[in-house]
Short mmCIF file of C-alpha atoms in Angstrom, two decimals:
data_model
loop_
_atom_site.label_atom_id
_atom_site.label_comp_id
_atom_site.label_asym_id
_atom_site.label_seq_id
_atom_site.Cartn_x
_atom_site.Cartn_y
_atom_site.Cartn_z
CA UNK A 29 -20.26 10.04 -28.36
CA UNK A 30 -21.46 7.94 -25.18
CA UNK A 31 -20.38 5.35 -24.31
CA UNK A 32 -22.63 3.09 -23.00
CA UNK A 33 -21.57 1.16 -19.62
CA UNK A 34 -21.52 -3.06 -20.42
CA UNK A 35 -19.03 -1.35 -23.44
CA UNK A 36 -17.42 -0.14 -21.09
CA UNK A 37 -16.40 -1.67 -18.27
CA UNK A 38 -14.84 -4.19 -20.91
CA UNK A 39 -12.85 -1.95 -22.68
CA UNK A 40 -11.80 -1.21 -18.23
CA UNK A 41 -11.79 -4.66 -17.59
CA UNK A 42 -9.38 -5.22 -14.97
CA UNK A 43 -5.74 -6.66 -16.36
CA UNK A 44 -5.13 -3.03 -17.35
CA UNK A 45 -6.02 -1.64 -14.54
CA UNK A 46 -2.56 1.18 -13.15
CA UNK A 47 -0.65 -0.64 -10.91
CA UNK A 48 1.94 1.87 -8.41
CA UNK A 49 4.64 3.03 -10.42
CA UNK A 50 7.64 1.73 -9.89
CA UNK A 51 9.55 3.06 -6.91
CA UNK A 52 7.01 4.67 -6.19
CA UNK A 53 6.94 2.15 -3.09
CA UNK A 54 10.54 2.73 -2.29
CA UNK A 55 10.25 5.91 -2.74
CA UNK A 56 7.22 6.90 0.84
CA UNK A 57 9.95 4.33 2.72
CA UNK A 58 12.96 5.76 2.20
CA UNK A 59 11.41 9.25 2.75
CA UNK A 60 9.63 7.58 6.04
CA UNK A 61 12.33 6.09 7.45
CA UNK A 62 14.93 8.23 7.27
CA UNK A 63 12.02 11.77 8.90
CA UNK A 64 11.67 9.31 11.82
CA UNK A 65 15.55 8.97 12.59
CA UNK A 66 15.53 12.20 11.92
CA UNK A 67 16.22 14.00 15.29
CA UNK A 68 14.23 17.71 14.37
CA UNK A 69 15.51 18.98 18.10
CA UNK A 70 19.24 18.76 17.39
CA UNK A 71 21.16 21.53 18.81
CA UNK A 72 22.88 22.11 15.63
CA UNK A 73 19.44 22.05 12.99
CA UNK A 74 18.29 25.40 12.05
CA UNK A 75 15.15 27.08 12.40
CA UNK A 76 13.04 29.50 10.41
CA UNK A 77 9.82 30.42 9.78
CA UNK A 78 8.39 29.65 6.20
CA UNK A 79 7.54 33.38 4.57
CA UNK A 80 5.24 35.86 4.73
CA UNK A 81 2.52 34.18 1.68
CA UNK A 82 3.47 30.68 1.98
CA UNK A 83 0.00 29.87 3.96
CA UNK A 84 -0.98 31.77 7.61
CA UNK A 85 0.02 29.99 10.10
CA UNK A 86 3.46 29.72 11.33
CA UNK A 87 5.42 26.67 9.92
CA UNK A 88 9.27 24.80 11.22
CA UNK A 89 11.83 25.08 8.31
CA UNK A 90 13.73 22.87 9.74
CA UNK A 91 17.39 22.57 7.71
CA UNK A 92 19.80 19.17 9.08
CA UNK A 93 23.73 20.72 11.08
CA UNK A 94 24.88 20.60 7.17
CA UNK A 95 23.23 22.76 5.70
CA UNK A 96 20.66 20.50 4.40
CA UNK A 97 15.88 21.57 4.42
CA UNK A 98 15.32 19.06 5.47
CA UNK A 99 11.62 19.42 6.11
CA UNK A 100 8.88 21.52 7.61
CA UNK A 101 6.97 20.81 10.93
CA UNK A 102 3.88 21.81 11.53
CA UNK A 103 2.06 22.14 15.38
CA UNK A 104 -1.05 23.45 15.08
CA UNK A 105 -1.88 26.71 14.31
CA UNK A 106 -4.36 28.96 13.13
CA UNK A 107 -6.42 26.90 10.58
CA UNK A 108 -3.86 23.99 10.83
CA UNK A 109 -4.63 20.85 12.22
CA UNK A 110 -1.23 18.65 12.73
CA UNK A 111 -3.24 15.34 13.71
CA UNK A 112 -5.14 16.14 9.40
CA UNK A 113 -1.43 16.78 7.73
CA UNK A 114 -0.81 12.71 9.85
CA UNK A 115 -4.11 11.34 9.01
CA UNK A 116 -4.08 12.78 4.85
CA UNK A 117 -0.23 10.76 4.57
CA UNK A 118 -1.94 8.17 5.67
CA UNK A 119 -4.98 6.96 4.34
CA UNK A 120 -2.73 8.58 0.56
CA UNK A 121 -0.08 5.17 2.13
CA UNK A 122 -3.21 2.98 3.24
CA UNK A 123 -5.25 3.30 -0.43
CA UNK A 124 -2.08 3.38 -2.73
CA UNK A 125 -1.40 6.74 -3.62
CA UNK A 126 1.54 8.48 -3.93
CA UNK A 127 0.11 12.67 -3.42
CA UNK A 128 1.66 12.90 0.02
CA UNK A 129 4.08 14.14 1.18
CA UNK A 130 6.08 11.70 3.27
CA UNK A 131 5.04 12.84 7.29
CA UNK A 132 5.53 12.05 10.77
CA UNK A 133 4.40 13.00 14.16
CA UNK A 134 7.66 14.89 15.27
CA UNK A 135 7.49 17.60 19.38
CA UNK A 136 9.94 19.42 20.02
CA UNK A 137 11.41 19.63 23.22
CA UNK A 138 11.99 22.65 25.20
CA UNK A 139 15.27 23.82 23.57
CA UNK A 140 14.06 23.55 20.36
CA UNK A 141 10.71 26.13 21.71
CA UNK A 142 13.32 28.78 23.44
CA UNK A 143 13.51 28.65 19.49
CA UNK A 144 10.98 28.45 18.32
CA UNK A 145 9.85 31.45 19.95
CA UNK A 146 12.90 34.07 19.50
CA UNK A 147 12.05 33.55 15.94
CA UNK A 148 8.22 34.35 17.07
CA UNK A 149 9.21 36.75 19.13
CA UNK A 150 11.64 38.75 16.14
CA UNK A 151 10.09 37.57 12.67
CA UNK A 152 9.71 40.61 10.50
CA UNK A 153 7.11 38.76 7.03
CA UNK A 154 8.47 40.20 3.78
CA UNK A 155 5.52 41.79 1.89
CA UNK A 156 4.30 43.17 5.29
CA UNK A 157 3.61 46.17 3.74
CA UNK A 158 1.35 45.46 0.68
CA UNK A 159 -1.77 46.35 0.17
CA UNK A 160 -3.04 43.32 -1.84
CA UNK A 161 -2.08 41.13 1.26
CA UNK A 162 -2.85 43.16 3.65
CA UNK A 163 -6.21 41.40 5.88
CA UNK A 164 -3.63 38.03 4.76
CA UNK A 165 -0.79 39.62 7.44
CA UNK A 166 -3.33 40.40 9.53
CA UNK A 167 -4.91 36.73 10.64
CA UNK A 168 -1.50 35.65 10.54
CA UNK A 169 -0.82 37.95 12.42
CA UNK A 170 -3.25 37.27 15.60
CA UNK A 171 -1.78 33.66 14.45
CA UNK A 172 1.25 34.37 15.27
CA UNK A 173 0.55 36.29 18.85
CA UNK A 174 -1.67 32.83 19.65
CA UNK A 175 1.59 30.46 18.36
CA UNK A 176 3.35 32.82 20.74
CA UNK A 177 1.15 32.03 24.28
CA UNK A 178 1.09 28.56 22.90
CA UNK A 179 4.98 28.58 23.38
CA UNK A 180 4.56 30.46 25.93
CA UNK A 181 2.44 28.07 28.25
CA UNK A 182 4.36 24.08 27.09
CA UNK A 183 7.67 22.44 27.90
CA UNK A 184 6.69 20.24 24.12
CA UNK A 185 4.95 20.55 21.07
CA UNK A 186 3.78 17.49 18.78
CA UNK A 187 2.80 18.52 15.62
CA UNK A 188 3.71 17.41 11.60
CA UNK A 189 7.03 16.93 10.51
CA UNK A 190 6.79 16.75 6.58
CA UNK A 191 9.56 16.26 3.69
CA UNK A 192 11.27 18.90 1.96
CA UNK A 193 9.87 18.84 -1.39
CA UNK A 194 11.80 19.44 -4.94
CA UNK A 195 10.50 20.72 -7.09
CA UNK A 196 7.51 21.38 -6.20
CA UNK A 197 4.85 23.49 -8.94
CA UNK A 198 2.24 24.61 -7.61
CA UNK A 199 -1.10 23.09 -10.75
CA UNK A 200 -3.56 25.10 -11.87
CA UNK A 201 -4.61 23.34 -14.47
CA UNK A 202 -6.78 21.04 -11.80
CA UNK A 203 -6.91 24.18 -8.67
CA UNK A 204 -10.00 25.34 -8.40
CA UNK A 205 -13.59 23.38 -9.16
CA UNK A 206 -14.38 26.12 -12.17
CA UNK A 207 -10.83 25.27 -13.95
CA UNK A 208 -11.27 21.19 -12.75
CA UNK A 209 -14.49 21.17 -15.10
CA UNK A 210 -12.62 22.79 -18.55
CA UNK A 211 -9.46 20.25 -18.29
CA UNK A 212 -9.14 17.30 -20.63
CA UNK A 213 -9.73 15.38 -17.39
CA UNK A 214 -12.78 16.33 -16.78
CA UNK A 215 -14.79 14.15 -19.51
CA UNK A 216 -13.22 10.98 -17.58
CA UNK A 217 -15.15 11.37 -14.44
CA UNK A 218 -17.81 10.59 -14.96
CA UNK A 219 -19.34 6.13 -15.92
CA UNK A 220 -20.45 7.76 -19.68
CA UNK A 221 -17.47 9.64 -21.25
CA UNK A 222 -14.65 7.94 -23.39
CA UNK A 223 -12.15 5.27 -22.51
CA UNK A 224 -8.97 6.35 -21.60
CA UNK A 225 -6.66 3.61 -23.96
CA UNK A 226 -4.22 4.29 -22.09
CA UNK A 227 -3.33 7.21 -23.64
CA UNK A 228 -1.46 10.00 -22.06
CA UNK A 229 -2.12 13.41 -20.87
CA UNK A 230 0.45 15.95 -19.70
CA UNK A 231 0.23 18.77 -18.13
CA UNK A 232 2.20 22.47 -17.96
CA UNK A 233 2.58 25.06 -15.49
CA UNK A 234 5.43 27.60 -15.95
CA UNK A 235 5.86 30.08 -12.71
CA UNK A 236 7.73 32.32 -11.25
CA UNK A 237 7.22 31.69 -7.27
CA UNK A 238 9.00 28.55 -7.56
CA UNK A 239 13.28 27.67 -8.54
CA UNK A 240 13.69 27.71 -11.22
CA UNK A 241 11.92 30.09 -12.59
CA UNK A 242 9.63 28.38 -16.01
CA UNK A 243 7.52 26.53 -17.64
CA UNK A 244 7.21 22.41 -16.16
CA UNK A 245 6.17 19.16 -18.02
CA UNK A 246 4.99 15.77 -16.63
CA UNK A 247 2.71 13.21 -18.77
CA UNK A 248 1.19 10.70 -16.95
CA UNK A 249 -1.57 8.37 -18.64
CA UNK A 250 -5.46 8.89 -17.90
CA UNK A 251 -5.72 6.66 -15.40
CA UNK A 252 -2.42 7.09 -13.06
CA UNK A 253 -3.82 10.83 -13.37
CA UNK A 254 -7.92 9.84 -12.69
CA UNK A 255 -6.13 8.00 -9.27
CA UNK A 256 -4.54 11.13 -8.06
CA UNK A 257 -7.41 13.59 -8.75
CA UNK A 258 -9.52 11.15 -7.64
CA UNK A 259 -7.24 10.37 -4.67
CA UNK A 260 -6.95 13.18 -3.42
CA UNK A 261 -10.47 14.19 -3.24
CA UNK A 262 -11.41 10.45 -1.29
CA UNK A 263 -8.78 11.05 0.44
CA UNK A 264 -10.11 14.74 1.44
CA UNK A 265 -13.46 14.21 1.86
CA UNK A 266 -12.50 11.27 4.25
CA UNK A 267 -10.37 14.29 7.29
CA UNK A 268 -13.08 16.86 6.04
CA UNK A 269 -10.22 19.29 4.49
CA UNK A 270 -12.08 21.96 2.51
CA UNK A 271 -9.83 23.69 1.67
CA UNK A 272 -8.23 21.74 -1.21
CA UNK A 273 -9.75 24.29 -3.89
CA UNK A 274 -9.23 28.16 -2.36
CA UNK A 275 -6.21 28.16 -4.83
CA UNK A 276 -2.97 27.16 -3.59
CA UNK A 277 -3.66 23.47 -2.49
CA UNK A 278 -2.78 21.38 -5.71
CA UNK A 279 1.25 20.93 -6.53
CA UNK A 280 2.66 18.95 -8.87
CA UNK A 281 6.06 17.23 -8.65
CA UNK A 282 8.56 14.35 -9.18
CA UNK A 283 8.89 11.31 -6.98
CA UNK A 284 12.42 10.87 -8.50
CA UNK A 285 12.29 14.44 -7.29
CA UNK A 286 14.97 15.97 -10.12
CA UNK A 287 14.27 18.26 -12.93
CA UNK A 288 15.12 16.61 -16.51
CA UNK A 289 15.77 19.66 -19.02
CA UNK A 290 14.09 19.09 -22.50
CA UNK A 291 15.55 20.22 -25.37
CA UNK A 292 12.17 23.01 -26.52
CA UNK A 293 13.16 25.39 -22.40
CA UNK A 294 10.72 23.31 -20.82
CA UNK A 295 11.64 21.90 -17.59
CA UNK A 296 10.04 18.19 -17.14
CA UNK A 297 9.44 16.76 -14.48
CA UNK A 298 10.28 12.19 -14.99
CA UNK A 299 7.54 11.09 -12.51
CA UNK A 300 4.67 12.65 -12.28
CA UNK A 301 2.51 12.82 -9.12
CA UNK A 302 -0.06 15.15 -8.52
CA UNK A 303 0.76 16.62 -4.28
CA UNK A 304 -1.88 17.80 -1.99
CA UNK A 305 0.57 20.42 -0.22
CA UNK A 306 -1.73 21.28 2.47
CA UNK A 307 -3.84 19.70 4.20
CA UNK A 308 -3.78 20.74 7.56
CA UNK A 309 -7.28 22.57 7.75
CA UNK A 310 -9.01 19.21 7.97
CA UNK A 311 -10.86 18.29 10.97
CA UNK A 312 -11.41 21.88 12.02
CA UNK A 313 -15.17 22.33 8.80
CA UNK A 314 -18.29 21.86 7.89
CA UNK A 315 -18.66 17.43 7.97
CA UNK A 316 -19.67 17.22 4.31
CA UNK A 317 -18.79 20.22 1.89
CA UNK A 318 -14.98 18.34 0.93
CA UNK A 319 -17.11 14.87 0.08
CA UNK A 320 -19.73 17.48 -1.32
CA UNK A 321 -17.35 18.53 -3.61
CA UNK A 322 -17.70 14.40 -5.08
CA UNK A 323 -21.51 14.30 -4.48
CA UNK A 324 -22.79 17.45 -6.09
CA UNK A 325 -19.92 20.00 -7.13
CA UNK A 326 -18.54 17.12 -9.93
CA UNK A 327 -21.22 14.47 -9.67
CA UNK A 328 -18.62 11.79 -9.67
CA UNK A 329 -20.21 8.65 -11.42
CA UNK A 330 -16.28 6.75 -12.54
CA UNK A 331 -14.24 5.11 -9.82
CA UNK A 332 -10.31 3.69 -9.21
CA UNK A 333 -11.16 -0.26 -7.65
CA UNK A 334 -8.78 -0.28 -6.10
CA UNK A 335 -9.09 2.66 -4.52
CA UNK A 336 -13.39 1.20 -3.92
CA UNK A 337 -11.45 -2.08 -2.44
CA UNK A 338 -9.30 -0.09 -0.08
CA UNK A 339 -12.49 1.72 1.39
CA UNK A 340 -13.89 -1.37 1.80
CA UNK A 341 -11.02 -2.34 3.43
CA UNK A 342 -11.20 0.72 6.22
CA UNK A 343 -15.07 -0.64 6.75
CA UNK A 344 -13.94 -3.48 7.25
CA UNK A 345 -11.27 -2.51 9.74
CA UNK A 346 -13.35 -0.54 12.23
CA UNK A 347 -16.38 -2.27 12.73
CA UNK A 348 -13.82 -5.02 13.69
CA UNK A 349 -11.47 -2.61 15.69
CA UNK A 350 -12.17 1.68 15.80
CA UNK A 351 -9.63 2.13 18.16
CA UNK A 352 -6.74 -0.06 16.99
CA UNK A 353 -7.61 1.83 13.48
CA UNK A 354 -7.91 4.64 14.10
CA UNK A 355 -4.87 4.60 15.62
CA UNK A 356 -2.77 3.50 13.13
CA UNK A 357 -4.60 6.47 10.92
CA UNK A 358 -3.45 9.59 14.06
CA UNK A 359 -7.62 10.34 14.06
CA UNK A 360 -7.90 11.19 18.02
CA UNK A 361 -11.25 11.29 19.19
CA UNK A 362 -11.36 14.48 20.41
CA UNK A 363 -9.32 17.90 19.06
CA UNK A 364 -9.10 21.44 20.98
CA UNK A 365 -8.05 25.00 18.89
CA UNK A 366 -8.45 27.94 19.96
CA UNK A 367 -11.39 27.33 21.35
CA UNK A 368 -13.42 25.50 19.87
CA UNK A 369 -14.02 21.41 20.21
CA UNK A 370 -13.47 19.25 16.98
CA UNK A 371 -14.42 15.72 17.05
CA UNK A 372 -12.12 14.11 14.25
CA UNK A 373 -13.13 10.61 14.97
CA UNK A 374 -16.12 10.44 14.43
CA UNK A 375 -16.21 13.08 10.98
CA UNK A 376 -13.33 10.53 9.43
CA UNK A 377 -16.17 7.41 10.45
CA UNK A 378 -19.27 9.45 9.02
CA UNK A 379 -17.52 10.16 5.56
CA UNK A 380 -16.57 6.96 5.36
CA UNK A 381 -19.70 5.90 5.43
CA UNK A 382 -21.50 8.27 3.50
CA UNK A 383 -19.04 8.19 0.68
CA UNK A 384 -19.02 4.35 0.74
CA UNK A 385 -22.54 5.59 0.45
CA UNK A 386 -22.47 7.43 -2.06
CA UNK A 387 -20.33 5.37 -4.48
CA UNK A 388 -22.10 1.75 -3.52
CA UNK A 389 -25.56 4.03 -5.57
CA UNK A 390 -23.31 4.80 -8.17
CA UNK A 391 -22.66 1.12 -8.99
CA UNK A 392 -26.98 0.31 -8.47
CA UNK A 393 -27.26 2.65 -11.16
CA UNK A 394 -25.12 2.09 -13.04
CA UNK A 395 -23.22 -1.27 -12.90
CA UNK A 396 -19.97 -2.00 -14.15
CA UNK A 397 -19.69 1.71 -15.32
CA UNK A 398 -18.81 3.11 -11.79
CA UNK A 399 -15.84 1.56 -11.83
CA UNK A 400 -12.43 1.14 -14.27
#
């Protein structure tokens, strides 16, 4: 049964809007501060390349002098523009979304680049002889060769340094558009969908890809999950990231960074959140494809009011001081990669305007039911 828009708007009145969970802001502030202060060029650090099936771009896994894994360093490589990773994280923080891993900009010095070069020359990717992944490894080999050429021409290299997240679980339930349309969250994406009444949704996923193997669960209120899922799509639209539903780019993690063991043998994620793990494809493809996931593929007609307000604040700042906003978000005017020219700033401003126009059109048509 459909809910009348006026009644729905009343049921989702402002006092019931979800607020960021306790500890969430502290988590991101602490992690970002730690990453910013970490010396990525300390010769005592450990470097290794991510494995054969862990993405196609050349990514460094970084361990500190104690041997603890600190994070991954993602330079511009293959299908990755490092500025897109920076912009995604900063947009997540501006919109108060927990769905991006803490990320800062770092630069490898000459000595670190020498170490990177040796790894690129000597690496043997596990699984490269499996015929099922032949196309993947052909692409990865092209990207390896291209990165070796880039490293040989430079004395420093900037990139996005992202915190290492454990536990981390690939979540298939919202990992592609077909699955989204079968998920119990789907009916809440529309202005005439049911009110949630604060009810919880349990997210479940079994895995043999991540350690410890087994089955995981995490529980979120409908509105928290709506905030995270719609917010993820909005950030994708702003940076024109068209790679979210290609498979393997929607994950679950625990903001508490721990696993609890339930009596039935399941692993439970306390303070769970969706996670946009890989955002490097932003600004490298079609300007409107990610935007059209919202407008055309899912045709979403219900949005978080606080995120809409955040988008309006971004628009107001862009009108007042666009260079300052772009600098704060880490979005360059121009970018060159693999012989091609890109215009990240123009993509961002165009998509911000188009996204606000779409949401305002939904509001004009459906009134208060367009928001919760």
